[in-house]
PDB file of C-alpha atoms in Angstrom:
ATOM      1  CA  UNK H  30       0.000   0.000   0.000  1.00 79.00           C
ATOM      2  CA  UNK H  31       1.197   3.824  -1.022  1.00 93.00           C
ATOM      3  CA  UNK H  32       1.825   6.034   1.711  1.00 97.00           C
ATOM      4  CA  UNK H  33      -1.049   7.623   2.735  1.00 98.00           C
ATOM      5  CA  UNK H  34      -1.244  11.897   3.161  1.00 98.00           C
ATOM      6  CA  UNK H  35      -3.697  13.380   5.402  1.00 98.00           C
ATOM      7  CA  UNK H  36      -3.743  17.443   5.939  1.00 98.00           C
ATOM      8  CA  UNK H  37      -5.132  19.057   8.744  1.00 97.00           C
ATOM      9  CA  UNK H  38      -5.216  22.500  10.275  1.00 98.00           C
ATOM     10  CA  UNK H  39      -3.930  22.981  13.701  1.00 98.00           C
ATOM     11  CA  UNK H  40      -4.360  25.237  16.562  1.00 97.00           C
ATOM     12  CA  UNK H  41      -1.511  27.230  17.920  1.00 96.00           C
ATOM     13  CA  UNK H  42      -0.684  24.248  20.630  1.00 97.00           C
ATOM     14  CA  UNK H  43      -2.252  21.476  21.073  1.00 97.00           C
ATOM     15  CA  UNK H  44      -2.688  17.593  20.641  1.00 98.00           C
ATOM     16  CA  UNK H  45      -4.933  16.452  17.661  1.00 98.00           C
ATOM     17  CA  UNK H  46      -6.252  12.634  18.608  1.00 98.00           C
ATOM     18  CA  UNK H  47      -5.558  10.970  14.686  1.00 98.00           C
ATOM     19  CA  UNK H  48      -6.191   7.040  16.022  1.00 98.00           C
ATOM     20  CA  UNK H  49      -9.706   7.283  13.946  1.00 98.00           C
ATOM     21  CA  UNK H  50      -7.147   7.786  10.265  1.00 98.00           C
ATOM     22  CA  UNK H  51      -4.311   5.198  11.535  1.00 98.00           C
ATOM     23  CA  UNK H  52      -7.384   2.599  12.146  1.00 98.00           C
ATOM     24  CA  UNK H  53      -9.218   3.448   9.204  1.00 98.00           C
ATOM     25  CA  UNK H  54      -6.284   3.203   6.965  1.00 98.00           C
ATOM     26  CA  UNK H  55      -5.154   0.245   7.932  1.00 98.00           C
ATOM     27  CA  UNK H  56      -8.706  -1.193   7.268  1.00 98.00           C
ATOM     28  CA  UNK H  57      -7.718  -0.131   3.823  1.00 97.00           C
ATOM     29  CA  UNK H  58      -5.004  -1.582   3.360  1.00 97.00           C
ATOM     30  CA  UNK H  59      -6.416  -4.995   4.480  1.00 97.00           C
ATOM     31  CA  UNK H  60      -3.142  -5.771   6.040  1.00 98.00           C
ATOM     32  CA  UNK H  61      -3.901  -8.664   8.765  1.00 98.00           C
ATOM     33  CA  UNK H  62      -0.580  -8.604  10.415  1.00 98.00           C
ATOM     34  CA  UNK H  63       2.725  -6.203   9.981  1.00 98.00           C
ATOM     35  CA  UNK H  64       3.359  -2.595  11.001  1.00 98.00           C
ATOM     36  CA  UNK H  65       2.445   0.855  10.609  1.00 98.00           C
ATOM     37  CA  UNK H  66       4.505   3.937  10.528  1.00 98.00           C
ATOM     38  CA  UNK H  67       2.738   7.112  11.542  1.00 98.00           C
ATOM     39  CA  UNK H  68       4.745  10.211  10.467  1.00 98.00           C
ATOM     40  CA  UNK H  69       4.899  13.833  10.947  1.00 98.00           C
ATOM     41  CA  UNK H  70       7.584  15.887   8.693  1.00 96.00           C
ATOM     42  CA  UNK H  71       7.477  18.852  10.400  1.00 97.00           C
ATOM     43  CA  UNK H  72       9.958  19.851  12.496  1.00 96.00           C
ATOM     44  CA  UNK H  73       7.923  21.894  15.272  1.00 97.00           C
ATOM     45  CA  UNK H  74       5.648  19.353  15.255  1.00 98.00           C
ATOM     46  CA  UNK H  75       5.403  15.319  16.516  1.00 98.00           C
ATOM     47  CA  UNK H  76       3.691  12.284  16.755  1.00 98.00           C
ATOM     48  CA  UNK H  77       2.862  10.934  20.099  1.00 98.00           C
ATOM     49  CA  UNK H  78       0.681   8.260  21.809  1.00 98.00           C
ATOM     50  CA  UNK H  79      -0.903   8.771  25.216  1.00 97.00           C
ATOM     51  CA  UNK H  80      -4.108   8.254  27.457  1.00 96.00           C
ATOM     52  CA  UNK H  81      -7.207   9.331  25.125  1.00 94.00           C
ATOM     53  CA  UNK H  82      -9.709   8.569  28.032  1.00 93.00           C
ATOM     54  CA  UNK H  83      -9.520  11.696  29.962  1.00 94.00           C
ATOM     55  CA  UNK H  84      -8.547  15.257  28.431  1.00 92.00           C
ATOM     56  CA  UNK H  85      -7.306  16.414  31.268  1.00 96.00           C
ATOM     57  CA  UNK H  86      -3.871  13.892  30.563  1.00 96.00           C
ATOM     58  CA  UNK H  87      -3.610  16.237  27.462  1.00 95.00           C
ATOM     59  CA  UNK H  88      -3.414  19.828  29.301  1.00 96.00           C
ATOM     60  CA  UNK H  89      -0.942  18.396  31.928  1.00 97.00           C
ATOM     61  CA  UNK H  90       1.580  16.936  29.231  1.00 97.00           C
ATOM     62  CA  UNK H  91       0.807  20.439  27.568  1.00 97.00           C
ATOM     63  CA  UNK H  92       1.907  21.843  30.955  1.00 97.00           C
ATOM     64  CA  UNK H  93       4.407  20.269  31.446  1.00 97.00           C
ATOM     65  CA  UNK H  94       6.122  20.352  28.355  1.00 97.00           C
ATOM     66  CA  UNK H  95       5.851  24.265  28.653  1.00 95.00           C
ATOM     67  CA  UNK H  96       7.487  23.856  32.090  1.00 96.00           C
ATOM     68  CA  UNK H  97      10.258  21.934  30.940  1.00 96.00           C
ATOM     69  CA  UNK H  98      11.088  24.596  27.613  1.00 95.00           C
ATOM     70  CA  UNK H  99      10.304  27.420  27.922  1.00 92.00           C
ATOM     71  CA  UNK H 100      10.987  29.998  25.722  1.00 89.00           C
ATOM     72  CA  UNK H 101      14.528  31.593  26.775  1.00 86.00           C
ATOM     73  CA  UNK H 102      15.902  34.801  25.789  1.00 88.00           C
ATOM     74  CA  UNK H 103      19.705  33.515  25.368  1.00 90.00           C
ATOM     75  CA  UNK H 104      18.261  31.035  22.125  1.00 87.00           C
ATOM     76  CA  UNK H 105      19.521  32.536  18.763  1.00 89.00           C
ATOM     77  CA  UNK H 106      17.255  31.098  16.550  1.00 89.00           C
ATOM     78  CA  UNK H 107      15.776  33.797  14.317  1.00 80.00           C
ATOM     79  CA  UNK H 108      12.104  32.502  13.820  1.00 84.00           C
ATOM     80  CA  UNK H 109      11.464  32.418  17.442  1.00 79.00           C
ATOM     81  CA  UNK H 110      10.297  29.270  18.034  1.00 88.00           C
ATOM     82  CA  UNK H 111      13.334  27.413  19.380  1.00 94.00           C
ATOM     83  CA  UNK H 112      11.256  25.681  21.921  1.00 95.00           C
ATOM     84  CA  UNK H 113       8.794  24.264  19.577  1.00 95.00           C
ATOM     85  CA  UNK H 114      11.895  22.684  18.141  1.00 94.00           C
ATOM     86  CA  UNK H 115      12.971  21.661  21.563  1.00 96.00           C
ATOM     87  CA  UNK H 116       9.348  20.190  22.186  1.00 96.00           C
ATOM     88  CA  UNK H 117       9.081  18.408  18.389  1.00 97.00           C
ATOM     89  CA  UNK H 118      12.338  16.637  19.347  1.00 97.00           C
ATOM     90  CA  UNK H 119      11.601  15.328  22.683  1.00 96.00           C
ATOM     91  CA  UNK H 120       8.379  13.757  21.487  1.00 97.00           C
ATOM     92  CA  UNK H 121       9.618  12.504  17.835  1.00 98.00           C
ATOM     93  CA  UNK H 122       8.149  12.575  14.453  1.00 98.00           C
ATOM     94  CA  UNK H 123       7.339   9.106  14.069  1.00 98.00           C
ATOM     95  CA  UNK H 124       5.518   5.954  16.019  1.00 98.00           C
ATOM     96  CA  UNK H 125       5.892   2.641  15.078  1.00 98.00           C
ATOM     97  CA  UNK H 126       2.321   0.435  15.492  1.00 98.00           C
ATOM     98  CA  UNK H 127       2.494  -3.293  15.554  1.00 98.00           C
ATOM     99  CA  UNK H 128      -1.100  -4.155  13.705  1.00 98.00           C
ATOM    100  CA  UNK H 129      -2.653  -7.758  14.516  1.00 98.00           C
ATOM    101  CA  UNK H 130      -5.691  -9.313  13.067  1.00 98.00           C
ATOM    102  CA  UNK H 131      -6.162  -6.107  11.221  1.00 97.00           C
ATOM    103  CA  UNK H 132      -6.198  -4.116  14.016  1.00 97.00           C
ATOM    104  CA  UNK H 133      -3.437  -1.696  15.520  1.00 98.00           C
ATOM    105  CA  UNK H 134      -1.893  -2.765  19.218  1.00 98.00           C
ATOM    106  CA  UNK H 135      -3.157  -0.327  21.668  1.00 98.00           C
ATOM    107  CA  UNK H 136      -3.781  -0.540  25.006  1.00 96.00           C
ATOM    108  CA  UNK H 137      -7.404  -0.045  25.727  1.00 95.00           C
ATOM    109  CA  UNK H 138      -6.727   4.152  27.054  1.00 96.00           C
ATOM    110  CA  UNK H 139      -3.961   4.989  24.641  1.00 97.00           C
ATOM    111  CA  UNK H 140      -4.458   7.175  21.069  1.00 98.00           C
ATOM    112  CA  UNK H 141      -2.419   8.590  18.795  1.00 98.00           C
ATOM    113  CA  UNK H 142      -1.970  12.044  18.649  1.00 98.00           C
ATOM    114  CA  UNK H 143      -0.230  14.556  16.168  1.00 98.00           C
ATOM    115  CA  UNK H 144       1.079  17.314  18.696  1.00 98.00           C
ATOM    116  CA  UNK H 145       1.190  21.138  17.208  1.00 98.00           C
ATOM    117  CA  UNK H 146       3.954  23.240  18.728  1.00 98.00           C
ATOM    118  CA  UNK H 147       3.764  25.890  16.578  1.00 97.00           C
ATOM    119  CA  UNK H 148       0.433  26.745  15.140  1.00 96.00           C
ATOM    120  CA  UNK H 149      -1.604  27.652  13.563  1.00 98.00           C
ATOM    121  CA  UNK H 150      -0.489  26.012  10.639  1.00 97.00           C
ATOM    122  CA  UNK H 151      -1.605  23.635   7.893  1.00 98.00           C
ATOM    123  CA  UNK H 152       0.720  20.129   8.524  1.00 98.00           C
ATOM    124  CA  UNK H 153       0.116  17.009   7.153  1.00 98.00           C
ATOM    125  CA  UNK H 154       1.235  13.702   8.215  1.00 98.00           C
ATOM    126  CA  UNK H 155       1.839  10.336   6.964  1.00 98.00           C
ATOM    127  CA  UNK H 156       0.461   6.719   7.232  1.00 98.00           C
ATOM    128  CA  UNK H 157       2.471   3.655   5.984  1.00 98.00           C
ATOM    129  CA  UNK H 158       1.293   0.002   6.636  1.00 98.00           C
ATOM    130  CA  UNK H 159       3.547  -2.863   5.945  1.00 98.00           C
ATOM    131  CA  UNK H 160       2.579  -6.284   5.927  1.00 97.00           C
ATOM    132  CA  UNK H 161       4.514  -9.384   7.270  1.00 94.00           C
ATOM    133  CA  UNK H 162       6.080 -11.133   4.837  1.00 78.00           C
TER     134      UNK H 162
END
């Protein structure tokens, strides 16, 4: 199966649940057992998977990803967004899902979430799904 593109538009932080596209594309792909690679080439910008039950888990990761870079006056970088950078790394740009019977391994509270660092801005991201061989 091609590499599948999806575009969305993002708010200027935030976490965007995207386990509804991963599980629906790898329905499409009829792929029974093998990976998937969910992608984000942006580089303010990540891929993350987390509790999905209760919103709250969201804001505090938020929080404390704020807490832990903040924006510093000593960083050189000209567009100003050195910590979205910082942020984007710490998290990664890619996940790697093992699927079974046609389904992705999750545990039962956990989604997958493109994370926005420095919005608003149109991203896309990226679904591959590889078979066993």
């Amino acid at each position: 199966m091609k590499t599948k593109e999806f575009k969305l538009d993002t708010p200027r932080e935030g976490f965007l649940n995207i386990t509804r596209s991963v599980r629906e594309t790898i329905k499409e792909s009829g792929v029974q057992s093998g990976i998937c690679v969910v992608y984000c080439a942006h580089t303010t910008a990540g891929i993350t998977i987390n509790e999905n039950a209760d919103p709250d888990v969201v804001r505090d990761m938020l929080l404390g990803l704020r807490k832990a870079y903040p924006d510093r006056p000593e960083f050189r970088h000209a567009e100003g967004n050195s910590t979205a950078h910082l942020k984007s790394s710490a998290m990664g740009v890619s996940k790697v899902i093992p699927i079974e019977n046609g389904q992705p391994i999750l545990g039962i509270w956990q989604g997958i979430y493109f994370c926005e660092f420095d919005g608003p801005r149109s991203r896309k991201y990226y679904v591959k799904v590889m078979a066993d061989e």
